[in-house]
mmCIF file of C-alpha atoms in Angstrom:
data_model
loop_
_atom_site.group_PDB
_atom_site.id
_atom_site.type_symbol
_atom_site.label_atom_id
_atom_site.label_comp_id
_atom_site.label_asym_id
_atom_site.label_seq_id
_atom_site.Cartn_x
_atom_site.Cartn_y
_atom_site.Cartn_z
ATOM 1 C CA SER A 1 122.168 140.626 137.794
ATOM 2 C CA SER A 2 118.680 140.175 139.235
ATOM 3 C CA ASP A 3 117.750 143.593 137.769
ATOM 4 C CA VAL A 4 118.979 142.443 134.343
ATOM 5 C CA CYS A 5 116.959 139.221 134.630
ATOM 6 C CA SER A 6 113.802 141.060 135.651
ATOM 7 C CA SER A 7 114.173 143.604 132.816
ATOM 8 C CA ASP A 8 114.717 140.736 130.339
ATOM 9 C CA LEU A 9 111.572 139.044 131.645
ATOM 10 C CA ALA A 10 109.596 142.282 131.395
ATOM 11 C CA LEU A 11 110.730 142.768 127.789
ATOM 12 C CA SER A 12 109.890 139.141 126.972
ATOM 13 C CA VAL A 13 106.386 139.455 128.436
ATOM 14 C CA ILE A 14 105.777 142.649 126.438
ATOM 15 C CA THR A 15 107.151 141.454 123.077
ATOM 16 C CA SER A 16 106.635 137.665 123.203
ATOM 17 C CA ARG A 17 103.579 137.010 125.290
ATOM 18 C CA ALA A 18 101.027 139.626 126.303
ATOM 19 C CA LEU A 19 100.716 142.167 123.486
ATOM 20 C CA PRO A 20 99.350 141.543 119.962
ATOM 21 C CA ASP A 21 101.081 142.504 116.717
ATOM 22 C CA VAL A 22 99.435 145.405 114.862
ATOM 23 C CA ARG A 23 99.733 143.482 111.566
ATOM 24 C CA ASP A 24 97.865 140.211 112.273
ATOM 25 C CA GLY A 25 96.371 141.127 115.661
ATOM 26 C CA LEU A 26 97.712 137.937 117.289
ATOM 27 C CA LYS A 27 99.841 137.152 120.308
ATOM 28 C CA PRO A 28 102.666 134.622 119.712
ATOM 29 C CA VAL A 29 100.778 131.718 121.337
ATOM 30 C CA GLN A 30 97.699 132.307 119.130
ATOM 31 C CA ARG A 31 99.863 132.560 116.008
ATOM 32 C CA ARG A 32 101.638 129.298 116.849
ATOM 33 C CA ILE A 33 98.352 127.439 117.387
ATOM 34 C CA LEU A 34 96.897 128.629 114.055
ATOM 35 C CA TYR A 35 100.129 127.921 112.153
ATOM 36 C CA THR A 36 100.423 124.401 113.615
ATOM 37 C CA MET A 37 96.823 123.633 112.621
ATOM 38 C CA TRP A 38 97.538 124.961 109.113
ATOM 39 C CA GLU A 39 100.646 122.750 108.877
ATOM 40 C CA GLN A 40 98.486 119.746 109.816
ATOM 41 C CA HIS A 41 95.958 120.693 107.089
ATOM 42 C CA LEU A 42 93.233 121.170 109.725
ATOM 43 C CA THR A 43 91.368 123.610 107.496
ATOM 44 C CA ALA A 44 87.644 124.341 107.563
ATOM 45 C CA ASP A 45 86.897 121.453 105.166
ATOM 46 C CA ALA A 46 88.976 118.861 107.092
ATOM 47 C CA LYS A 47 87.764 116.455 109.755
ATOM 48 C CA HIS A 48 87.970 117.739 113.358
ATOM 49 C CA ARG A 49 90.996 116.518 115.332
ATOM 50 C CA LYS A 50 91.472 116.072 119.085
ATOM 51 C CA CYS A 51 92.579 119.286 120.809
ATOM 52 C CA ALA A 52 95.101 117.257 122.841
ATOM 53 C CA LYS A 53 96.934 116.387 119.601
ATOM 54 C CA VAL A 54 97.030 120.028 118.464
ATOM 55 C CA VAL A 55 98.156 121.298 121.896
ATOM 56 C CA GLY A 56 100.878 118.619 122.051
ATOM 57 C CA ASP A 57 102.192 119.521 118.607
ATOM 58 C CA VAL A 58 102.243 123.270 119.345
ATOM 59 C CA MET A 59 104.015 122.643 122.645
ATOM 60 C CA GLY A 60 106.599 120.304 121.109
ATOM 61 C CA SER A 61 107.356 122.368 118.023
ATOM 62 C CA TYR A 62 106.939 126.046 118.869
ATOM 63 C CA HIS A 63 105.672 126.904 122.354
ATOM 64 C CA PRO A 64 107.533 125.210 125.235
ATOM 65 C CA HIS A 65 105.132 126.294 127.982
ATOM 66 C CA GLY A 66 102.315 124.665 129.967
ATOM 67 C CA ASP A 67 99.630 122.723 128.116
ATOM 68 C CA SER A 68 96.774 124.205 130.201
ATOM 69 C CA ALA A 69 97.597 127.792 129.146
ATOM 70 C CA LEU A 70 97.838 126.648 125.513
ATOM 71 C CA TYR A 71 94.485 124.873 125.697
ATOM 72 C CA GLU A 72 92.813 127.908 127.305
ATOM 73 C CA THR A 73 94.022 130.054 124.396
ATOM 74 C CA LEU A 74 92.740 127.519 121.854
ATOM 75 C CA VAL A 75 89.349 127.358 123.626
ATOM 76 C CA ARG A 76 88.999 131.137 123.686
ATOM 77 C CA MET A 77 89.657 131.322 119.925
ATOM 78 C CA ALA A 78 86.724 128.920 119.410
ATOM 79 C CA GLN A 79 84.165 130.678 121.673
ATOM 80 C CA PRO A 80 81.585 132.754 119.745
ATOM 81 C CA PHE A 81 80.946 134.849 122.885
ATOM 82 C CA SER A 82 84.669 135.684 123.309
ATOM 83 C CA LEU A 83 85.629 136.478 119.697
ATOM 84 C CA ARG A 84 83.466 138.429 117.271
ATOM 85 C CA TYR A 85 84.658 136.115 114.471
ATOM 86 C CA PRO A 86 86.035 132.876 116.068
ATOM 87 C CA LEU A 87 89.246 131.659 114.391
ATOM 88 C CA ILE A 88 88.789 128.011 115.425
ATOM 89 C CA ASP A 89 85.799 125.742 114.828
ATOM 90 C CA GLY A 90 85.354 123.604 117.942
ATOM 91 C CA SER A 91 83.439 120.360 118.372
ATOM 92 C CA GLY A 92 82.388 119.437 121.903
ATOM 93 C CA ASN A 93 82.018 121.468 125.079
ATOM 94 C CA PHE A 94 84.002 124.696 124.751
ATOM 95 C CA GLY A 95 82.510 126.460 127.772
ATOM 96 C CA SER A 96 79.584 128.861 128.066
ATOM 97 C CA LEU A 97 78.542 132.392 128.976
ATOM 98 C CA ASP A 98 77.853 131.092 132.498
ATOM 99 C CA GLY A 99 81.570 130.694 133.065
ATOM 100 C CA ASP A 100 81.602 126.911 132.644
ATOM 101 C CA GLY A 101 85.044 125.679 131.607
ATOM 102 C CA ALA A 102 85.601 123.658 128.452
ATOM 103 C CA ALA A 103 85.786 119.861 128.634
ATOM 104 C CA ALA A 104 89.275 118.338 128.950
ATOM 105 C CA MET A 105 91.330 118.535 125.761
ATOM 106 C CA ARG A 106 91.192 114.756 125.296
ATOM 107 C CA TYR A 107 87.419 115.033 124.718
ATOM 108 C CA THR A 108 87.157 118.142 122.531
ATOM 109 C CA GLU A 109 88.044 118.443 118.851
ATOM 110 C CA CYS A 110 88.927 121.378 116.629
ATOM 111 C CA ARG A 111 89.785 122.620 113.162
ATOM 112 C CA LEU A 112 90.385 126.071 111.678
ATOM 113 C CA ALA A 113 87.334 128.247 111.074
ATOM 114 C CA ARG A 114 86.700 129.387 107.506
ATOM 115 C CA ILE A 115 87.877 132.933 108.317
ATOM 116 C CA SER A 116 91.292 131.581 109.398
ATOM 117 C CA ASP A 117 91.988 130.615 105.761
ATOM 118 C CA GLU A 118 92.157 134.368 105.150
ATOM 119 C CA MET A 119 94.773 134.658 107.905
ATOM 120 C CA LEU A 120 97.027 131.897 106.540
ATOM 121 C CA SER A 121 96.368 131.247 102.848
ATOM 122 C CA GLU A 122 99.381 133.201 101.492
ATOM 123 C CA ILE A 123 101.931 131.858 103.987
ATOM 124 C CA GLU A 124 103.513 129.369 101.559
ATOM 125 C CA GLN A 125 104.316 132.077 99.005
ATOM 126 C CA ARG A 126 107.219 133.637 100.953
ATOM 127 C CA THR A 127 105.055 136.569 102.001
ATOM 128 C CA VAL A 128 106.217 136.822 105.634
ATOM 129 C CA PRO A 129 109.563 136.386 107.423
ATOM 130 C CA PHE A 130 110.251 133.176 109.358
ATOM 131 C CA ARG A 131 112.545 132.640 112.366
ATOM 132 C CA PRO A 132 113.947 129.491 114.047
ATOM 133 C CA ASN A 133 111.796 127.949 116.783
ATOM 134 C CA TYR A 134 113.009 127.625 120.385
ATOM 135 C CA ASP A 135 115.378 124.697 119.694
ATOM 136 C CA GLY A 136 116.362 125.577 116.126
ATOM 137 C CA THR A 137 114.823 122.443 114.565
ATOM 138 C CA LYS A 138 111.998 124.215 112.683
ATOM 139 C CA PHE A 139 110.997 127.645 111.460
ATOM 140 C CA GLU A 140 107.916 129.596 112.551
ATOM 141 C CA PRO A 141 106.322 132.718 111.014
ATOM 142 C CA VAL A 142 107.119 136.049 112.676
ATOM 143 C CA VAL A 143 103.661 137.245 111.629
ATOM 144 C CA LEU A 144 100.779 135.730 109.606
ATOM 145 C CA PRO A 145 99.922 137.239 106.178
ATOM 146 C CA ALA A 146 96.488 138.227 107.470
ATOM 147 C CA ARG A 147 94.000 139.304 104.831
ATOM 148 C CA ILE A 148 91.591 140.516 107.526
ATOM 149 C CA PRO A 149 92.261 143.352 110.013
ATOM 150 C CA ASN A 150 92.108 140.916 112.917
ATOM 151 C CA LEU A 151 93.388 143.309 115.602
ATOM 152 C CA LEU A 152 90.311 145.551 115.370
ATOM 153 C CA VAL A 153 87.879 142.862 114.262
ATOM 154 C CA ASN A 154 88.417 140.411 117.136
ATOM 155 C CA GLY A 155 90.010 142.737 119.672
ATOM 156 C CA THR A 156 92.293 141.501 122.444
ATOM 157 C CA THR A 157 93.125 141.812 126.125
ATOM 158 C CA GLY A 158 96.569 141.516 127.679
ATOM 159 C CA ILE A 159 98.480 142.602 130.745
ATOM 160 C CA ALA A 160 102.249 142.970 130.336
ATOM 161 C CA VAL A 161 104.789 144.497 132.713
ATOM 162 C CA GLY A 162 104.106 148.204 133.135
ATOM 163 C CA MET A 163 101.552 148.298 130.322
ATOM 164 C CA ALA A 164 98.325 146.662 129.209
ATOM 165 C CA THR A 165 96.087 146.435 126.169
ATOM 166 C CA ASN A 166 92.309 146.207 125.850
ATOM 167 C CA ILE A 167 91.000 146.455 122.291
ATOM 168 C CA PRO A 168 87.253 145.935 121.739
ATOM 169 C CA PRO A 169 85.963 143.853 118.789
ATOM 170 C CA HIS A 170 84.560 145.626 115.724
ATOM 171 C CA ASN A 171 82.376 144.834 112.726
ATOM 172 C CA LEU A 172 84.370 143.412 109.800
ATOM 173 C CA GLY A 173 82.340 145.294 107.170
ATOM 174 C CA GLU A 174 82.827 148.646 108.911
ATOM 175 C CA VAL A 175 86.593 148.179 109.344
ATOM 176 C CA CYS A 176 87.039 147.061 105.717
ATOM 177 C CA THR A 177 85.045 150.083 104.508
ATOM 178 C CA ALA A 178 87.320 152.363 106.579
ATOM 179 C CA LEU A 179 90.403 150.670 105.057
ATOM 180 C CA VAL A 180 89.112 151.258 101.511
ATOM 181 C CA LYS A 181 88.291 154.899 102.299
ATOM 182 C CA LEU A 182 91.779 155.405 103.789
ATOM 183 C CA LEU A 183 93.299 153.912 100.619
ATOM 184 C CA ASP A 184 91.313 156.396 98.514
ATOM 185 C CA ASN A 185 92.233 159.324 100.760
ATOM 186 C CA PRO A 186 95.311 158.888 103.017
ATOM 187 C CA ASP A 187 94.663 162.311 104.622
ATOM 188 C CA LEU A 188 91.568 161.096 106.518
ATOM 189 C CA SER A 189 91.937 161.541 110.292
ATOM 190 C CA SER A 190 90.836 159.106 113.017
ATOM 191 C CA VAL A 191 87.802 161.316 113.722
ATOM 192 C CA GLN A 192 86.782 161.282 110.019
ATOM 193 C CA LEU A 193 87.242 157.477 109.897
ATOM 194 C CA CYS A 194 84.657 157.208 112.699
ATOM 195 C CA ARG A 195 82.104 157.888 109.971
ATOM 196 C CA TYR A 196 82.717 154.286 108.844
ATOM 197 C CA VAL A 197 83.771 152.593 112.107
ATOM 198 C CA LYS A 198 80.720 153.551 114.157
ATOM 199 C CA GLY A 199 82.011 151.941 117.369
ATOM 200 C CA PRO A 200 82.720 148.527 118.900
ATOM 201 C CA ASP A 201 80.652 145.496 117.867
ATOM 202 C CA PHE A 202 80.582 143.080 120.801
ATOM 203 C CA PRO A 203 79.795 139.385 120.157
ATOM 204 C CA THR A 204 77.365 139.262 123.103
ATOM 205 C CA GLY A 205 75.413 142.315 121.905
ATOM 206 C CA GLY A 206 74.527 145.046 124.365
ATOM 207 C CA GLN A 207 74.033 148.765 123.923
ATOM 208 C CA VAL A 208 76.876 151.290 123.776
ATOM 209 C CA LEU A 209 75.852 154.420 125.701
ATOM 210 C CA ASN A 210 78.680 156.724 124.594
ATOM 211 C CA SER A 211 77.816 159.649 122.353
ATOM 212 C CA PRO A 212 79.402 159.787 118.862
ATOM 213 C CA ASP A 213 81.718 162.583 120.077
ATOM 214 C CA GLU A 214 82.917 160.480 123.008
ATOM 215 C CA LEU A 215 83.638 157.558 120.673
ATOM 216 C CA LYS A 216 85.546 159.851 118.300
ATOM 217 C CA GLU A 217 87.704 161.009 121.206
ATOM 218 C CA ILE A 218 88.446 157.371 122.187
ATOM 219 C CA TYR A 219 89.528 156.528 118.623
ATOM 220 C CA ARG A 220 91.555 159.748 118.371
ATOM 221 C CA THR A 221 93.528 159.193 121.588
ATOM 222 C CA GLY A 222 93.630 155.378 121.677
ATOM 223 C CA SER A 223 92.146 155.212 125.170
ATOM 224 C CA GLY A 224 88.917 155.912 127.008
ATOM 225 C CA THR A 225 85.940 154.194 128.582
ATOM 226 C CA ILE A 226 83.001 152.603 126.778
ATOM 227 C CA ARG A 227 79.795 152.324 128.794
ATOM 228 C CA LEU A 228 78.068 149.105 127.826
ATOM 229 C CA ARG A 229 74.568 148.155 128.920
ATOM 230 C CA ALA A 230 72.374 145.060 128.590
ATOM 231 C CA THR A 231 69.291 145.247 126.349
ATOM 232 C CA TRP A 232 65.786 144.329 127.542
ATOM 233 C CA GLU A 233 62.217 144.094 126.329
ATOM 234 C CA GLU A 234 58.783 143.869 127.913
ATOM 235 C CA GLY A 235 57.314 140.401 128.312
ATOM 236 C CA PRO A 236 53.788 139.122 129.069
ATOM 237 C CA SER A 237 51.871 140.388 132.083
ATOM 238 C CA THR A 238 49.178 138.773 134.232
ATOM 239 C CA ARG A 239 46.707 140.257 136.712
ATOM 240 C CA SER A 240 49.202 140.145 139.549
ATOM 241 C CA ALA A 241 52.603 140.433 137.861
ATOM 242 C CA GLN A 242 54.489 141.548 134.795
ATOM 243 C CA THR A 243 57.661 140.181 133.177
ATOM 244 C CA ILE A 244 60.584 141.791 131.409
ATOM 245 C CA TYR A 245 63.314 139.885 129.545
ATOM 246 C CA VAL A 246 67.000 140.780 129.449
ATOM 247 C CA THR A 247 67.965 139.832 125.869
ATOM 248 C CA SER A 248 71.716 140.548 125.832
ATOM 249 C CA ILE A 249 74.380 141.116 128.468
ATOM 250 C CA PRO A 250 77.601 143.178 128.403
ATOM 251 C CA TYR A 251 80.764 141.670 126.919
ATOM 252 C CA ALA A 252 82.840 139.401 129.191
ATOM 253 C CA VAL A 253 80.196 139.369 131.953
ATOM 254 C CA ASN A 254 79.549 135.945 133.516
ATOM 255 C CA LYS A 255 75.800 135.281 133.092
ATOM 256 C CA SER A 256 75.359 133.049 136.144
ATOM 257 C CA THR A 257 77.191 135.582 138.358
ATOM 258 C CA LEU A 258 74.958 138.330 136.942
ATOM 259 C CA VAL A 259 71.800 136.333 137.749
ATOM 260 C CA GLU A 260 73.149 135.730 141.286
ATOM 261 C CA ARG A 261 73.727 139.463 141.769
ATOM 262 C CA ILE A 262 70.148 140.218 140.652
ATOM 263 C CA ALA A 263 68.892 137.431 142.966
ATOM 264 C CA ASP A 264 70.755 139.098 145.866
ATOM 265 C CA VAL A 265 68.825 142.294 145.163
ATOM 266 C CA VAL A 266 65.548 140.301 145.228
ATOM 267 C CA LEU A 267 66.392 138.450 148.475
ATOM 268 C CA SER A 268 67.679 141.532 150.306
ATOM 269 C CA ARG A 269 64.424 143.380 149.438
ATOM 270 C CA LYS A 270 66.431 146.414 148.300
ATOM 271 C CA LEU A 271 64.060 146.703 145.344
ATOM 272 C CA PRO A 272 60.561 145.618 146.567
ATOM 273 C CA PRO A 273 58.847 145.798 143.122
ATOM 274 C CA LEU A 274 61.306 143.127 141.808
ATOM 275 C CA VAL A 275 59.847 139.750 142.839
ATOM 276 C CA ASP A 276 61.911 137.056 141.101
ATOM 277 C CA VAL A 277 64.644 136.369 138.532
ATOM 278 C CA LYS A 278 65.036 133.270 136.335
ATOM 279 C CA ASP A 279 67.561 132.362 133.650
ATOM 280 C CA VAL A 280 65.509 130.920 130.781
ATOM 281 C CA SER A 281 68.279 131.211 128.170
ATOM 282 C CA THR A 282 68.693 128.664 125.379
ATOM 283 C CA ASP A 283 71.194 129.546 122.635
ATOM 284 C CA ASP A 284 70.185 133.195 123.058
ATOM 285 C CA VAL A 285 70.404 135.117 126.318
ATOM 286 C CA ARG A 286 67.043 135.419 128.075
ATOM 287 C CA ILE A 287 66.824 136.384 131.735
ATOM 288 C CA ALA A 288 63.248 136.741 133.019
ATOM 289 C CA LEU A 289 62.602 139.385 135.688
ATOM 290 C CA GLU A 290 59.235 139.123 137.442
ATOM 291 C CA LEU A 291 57.847 142.432 138.735
ATOM 292 C CA LYS A 292 54.796 143.514 140.702
ATOM 293 C CA LYS A 293 51.880 144.588 138.536
ATOM 294 C CA ASP A 294 52.208 148.301 139.273
ATOM 295 C CA ALA A 295 56.050 148.416 139.070
ATOM 296 C CA ASP A 296 57.823 150.950 136.851
ATOM 297 C CA GLU A 297 60.029 148.867 134.499
ATOM 298 C CA LYS A 298 62.355 151.759 133.658
ATOM 299 C CA MET A 299 62.962 152.529 137.321
ATOM 300 C CA ILE A 300 63.678 148.841 138.053
ATOM 301 C CA MET A 301 66.150 148.594 135.159
ATOM 302 C CA ALA A 302 67.825 151.892 136.115
ATOM 303 C CA TYR A 303 68.458 150.489 139.612
ATOM 304 C CA LEU A 304 69.836 147.199 138.227
ATOM 305 C CA PHE A 305 72.057 149.015 135.712
ATOM 306 C CA LYS A 306 73.597 150.954 138.604
ATOM 307 C CA HIS A 307 73.986 148.125 141.135
ATOM 308 C CA THR A 308 74.645 144.965 139.046
ATOM 309 C CA PRO A 309 76.889 144.074 136.059
ATOM 310 C CA LEU A 310 73.928 144.706 133.700
ATOM 311 C CA GLN A 311 75.956 147.825 132.885
ATOM 312 C CA ILE A 312 79.765 147.880 132.816
ATOM 313 C CA ASN A 313 82.608 150.151 131.809
ATOM 314 C CA PHE A 314 84.974 148.754 129.164
ATOM 315 C CA ALA A 315 88.345 150.512 129.380
ATOM 316 C CA VAL A 316 89.732 150.897 125.852
ATOM 317 C CA ASN A 317 93.514 150.873 125.450
ATOM 318 C CA LEU A 318 94.740 150.549 121.844
ATOM 319 C CA THR A 319 98.283 149.397 122.719
ATOM 320 C CA CYS A 320 99.999 146.892 120.421
ATOM 321 C CA LEU A 321 103.401 145.974 118.969
ATOM 322 C CA ILE A 322 104.481 147.789 115.837
ATOM 323 C CA PRO A 323 107.379 146.487 113.694
ATOM 324 C CA VAL A 324 110.752 148.192 114.050
ATOM 325 C CA GLU A 325 112.106 149.334 110.665
ATOM 326 C CA GLN A 326 115.576 147.835 111.178
ATOM 327 C CA ASN A 327 114.246 144.396 112.162
ATOM 328 C CA ALA A 328 110.780 143.100 111.275
ATOM 329 C CA GLU A 329 111.103 140.348 113.883
ATOM 330 C CA VAL A 330 111.113 142.820 116.763
ATOM 331 C CA GLY A 331 108.073 144.850 117.761
ATOM 332 C CA ARG A 332 107.949 147.840 120.042
ATOM 333 C CA PRO A 333 104.869 148.652 122.106
ATOM 334 C CA GLU A 334 102.936 151.798 121.303
ATOM 335 C CA ARG A 335 99.472 153.183 121.885
ATOM 336 C CA LEU A 336 97.927 153.981 118.503
ATOM 337 C CA ASP A 337 94.842 155.778 117.281
ATOM 338 C CA LEU A 338 92.343 154.319 114.802
ATOM 339 C CA LYS A 339 94.057 155.747 111.707
ATOM 340 C CA GLN A 340 97.502 154.442 112.727
ATOM 341 C CA ILE A 341 96.175 150.899 113.246
ATOM 342 C CA LEU A 342 94.509 150.928 109.806
ATOM 343 C CA TRP A 343 97.602 152.551 108.224
ATOM 344 C CA HIS A 344 99.944 149.873 109.617
ATOM 345 C CA PHE A 345 97.617 147.133 108.341
ATOM 346 C CA LEU A 346 97.434 148.621 104.834
ATOM 347 C CA HIS A 347 101.224 148.935 104.585
ATOM 348 C CA PHE A 348 101.636 145.375 105.808
ATOM 349 C CA ARG A 349 99.185 144.127 103.165
ATOM 350 C CA LEU A 350 101.093 146.061 100.469
ATOM 351 C CA GLU A 351 104.262 144.265 101.596
ATOM 352 C CA VAL A 352 102.558 140.857 101.598
ATOM 353 C CA VAL A 353 100.954 141.306 98.153
ATOM 354 C CA THR A 354 104.273 142.566 96.691
ATOM 355 C CA ARG A 355 106.110 139.521 98.050
ATOM 356 C CA ARG A 356 103.387 137.189 96.814
ATOM 357 C CA LEU A 357 103.581 138.609 93.293
ATOM 358 C CA GLU A 358 107.402 138.385 93.368
ATOM 359 C CA HIS A 359 107.108 134.727 94.375
ATOM 360 C CA GLU A 360 104.597 134.046 91.577
ATOM 361 C CA LEU A 361 106.864 135.838 89.082
ATOM 362 C CA ALA A 362 109.877 133.743 90.160
ATOM 363 C CA ALA A 363 107.808 130.555 89.730
ATOM 364 C CA LEU A 364 106.705 131.705 86.256
ATOM 365 C CA ASN A 365 110.301 132.524 85.247
ATOM 366 C CA THR A 366 111.418 129.059 86.380
ATOM 367 C CA ARG A 367 108.658 127.470 84.317
ATOM 368 C CA ILE A 368 109.505 129.631 81.269
ATOM 369 C CA HIS A 369 113.179 128.581 81.610
ATOM 370 C CA ILE A 370 112.143 124.886 81.516
ATOM 371 C CA LEU A 371 109.833 125.433 78.530
ATOM 372 C CA LEU A 372 112.606 127.230 76.602
ATOM 373 C CA GLY A 373 114.822 124.201 77.290
ATOM 374 C CA PHE A 374 112.112 121.892 75.920
ATOM 375 C CA GLU A 375 111.865 124.071 72.814
ATOM 376 C CA LYS A 376 115.594 123.707 72.151
ATOM 377 C CA VAL A 377 115.474 119.946 72.823
ATOM 378 C CA PHE A 378 112.618 119.402 70.371
ATOM 379 C CA ASP A 379 114.559 121.275 67.682
ATOM 380 C CA ALA A 380 117.374 118.719 67.954
ATOM 381 C CA LEU A 381 115.445 115.632 69.084
ATOM 382 C CA ASP A 382 117.245 113.071 66.868
ATOM 383 C CA ASP A 383 120.686 114.265 68.073
ATOM 384 C CA ILE A 384 119.574 114.181 71.713
ATOM 385 C CA ILE A 385 118.216 110.607 71.412
ATOM 386 C CA ARG A 386 121.453 109.488 69.759
ATOM 387 C CA ILE A 387 123.550 111.031 72.570
ATOM 388 C CA ILE A 388 121.368 109.420 75.273
ATOM 389 C CA ARG A 389 121.601 105.963 73.676
ATOM 390 C CA ALA A 390 125.388 106.234 73.365
ATOM 391 C CA SER A 391 125.909 107.526 76.928
ATOM 392 C CA ASP A 392 126.816 105.666 80.148
ATOM 393 C CA GLY A 393 123.845 106.999 82.104
ATOM 394 C CA LYS A 394 121.860 110.054 83.067
ATOM 395 C CA ALA A 395 124.756 112.219 84.299
ATOM 396 C CA ASP A 396 126.946 111.374 81.319
ATOM 397 C CA SER A 397 124.199 112.101 78.745
ATOM 398 C CA ALA A 398 123.281 115.392 80.444
ATOM 399 C CA GLN A 399 126.933 116.534 80.471
ATOM 400 C CA THR A 400 127.427 115.574 76.811
ATOM 401 C CA ILE A 401 124.297 117.505 75.785
ATOM 402 C CA ILE A 402 125.433 120.578 77.761
ATOM 403 C CA ASP A 403 128.962 120.386 76.237
ATOM 404 C CA ARG A 404 127.521 120.047 72.709
ATOM 405 C CA LYS A 405 125.176 122.999 73.327
ATOM 406 C CA SER A 406 127.973 125.265 74.680
ATOM 407 C CA THR A 407 130.265 124.306 71.777
ATOM 408 C CA ARG A 408 127.582 125.392 69.310
ATOM 409 C CA LEU A 409 127.063 128.649 71.172
ATOM 410 C CA ASN A 410 130.796 129.419 71.179
ATOM 411 C CA SER A 411 131.135 128.646 67.496
#
């Protein structure tokens, strides 16, 4: 029985916690947070609301887990250095590149970012399936009717049982161009689509060192390693010293830890031409490295790239949940290539748009039915008024009118 329990847990972690859905690119906890905020009308034009209120509502209605994990997810969706296009607009201290945590949820406030409208705007038009929540008192969406290819655009990281995912963020314009090209020509391969998706687009900047062929291979197989390096520029120099500035750092690297690692190199005298390091960042990253006058900047940077997190390897793993044909509520994990991810998104959007148009058509037919009724009523207005005045109430008058109408039809 313990084996059954552990296999159930493993399956739950894979399908209901750690891996994103290929269609909206979200894990269940992220989807529940965004949907709850949408339900509360916390859109981009609304007033910010306390994060504690949002977390409490998500926990009570859809996600019966710890509040700290929920709040961490909400914070991450609001950090411009974590997501390429943040889905939540935060007000207050939401942490920093230096690894500082966000303020407690009772102090911070949030609302949906403008881009999240594109994730949720069609949800009330019966475009996606809903399922009962954990206690059967409400219904939650199985997937959001995302208008943007969020899986590739914002990327994701997750560790499940026996598998993991690590999808880098990409540029929205490039991914949308690739989607349009794939619509025009469904025979395009992942390698050909790399003409439009040039590579990852990290929110913290940095320089991708991989050759175009290496990137094509990563997108063709769904896995590989991206070498990511900080960018730098020469600064002012004096008679005795010269300065260079690090202007961007690799994705997911803690800036204060990075500065400490460089300071260790300075203090241990492993690199004598490097004299000092200072973090002079404001909103933009700016780390000042002070060198001796005759130092070779390229040699200094080459050493730091090798021995500090100024250069990292980002392991790409394009694993996500794809819908099972028999049951849209269940996803099975699979490693996809670039074309498959785009293909799944396009087919999902076709489904959503079809359902939206069907919903609009049903609403129009209902309205037409009412207008046809009005037309018939106006043709016999004097009779109708007479019947209403002579009746015992609403129900009686309605029944009399219906009986009179059916009698005429039969005759």
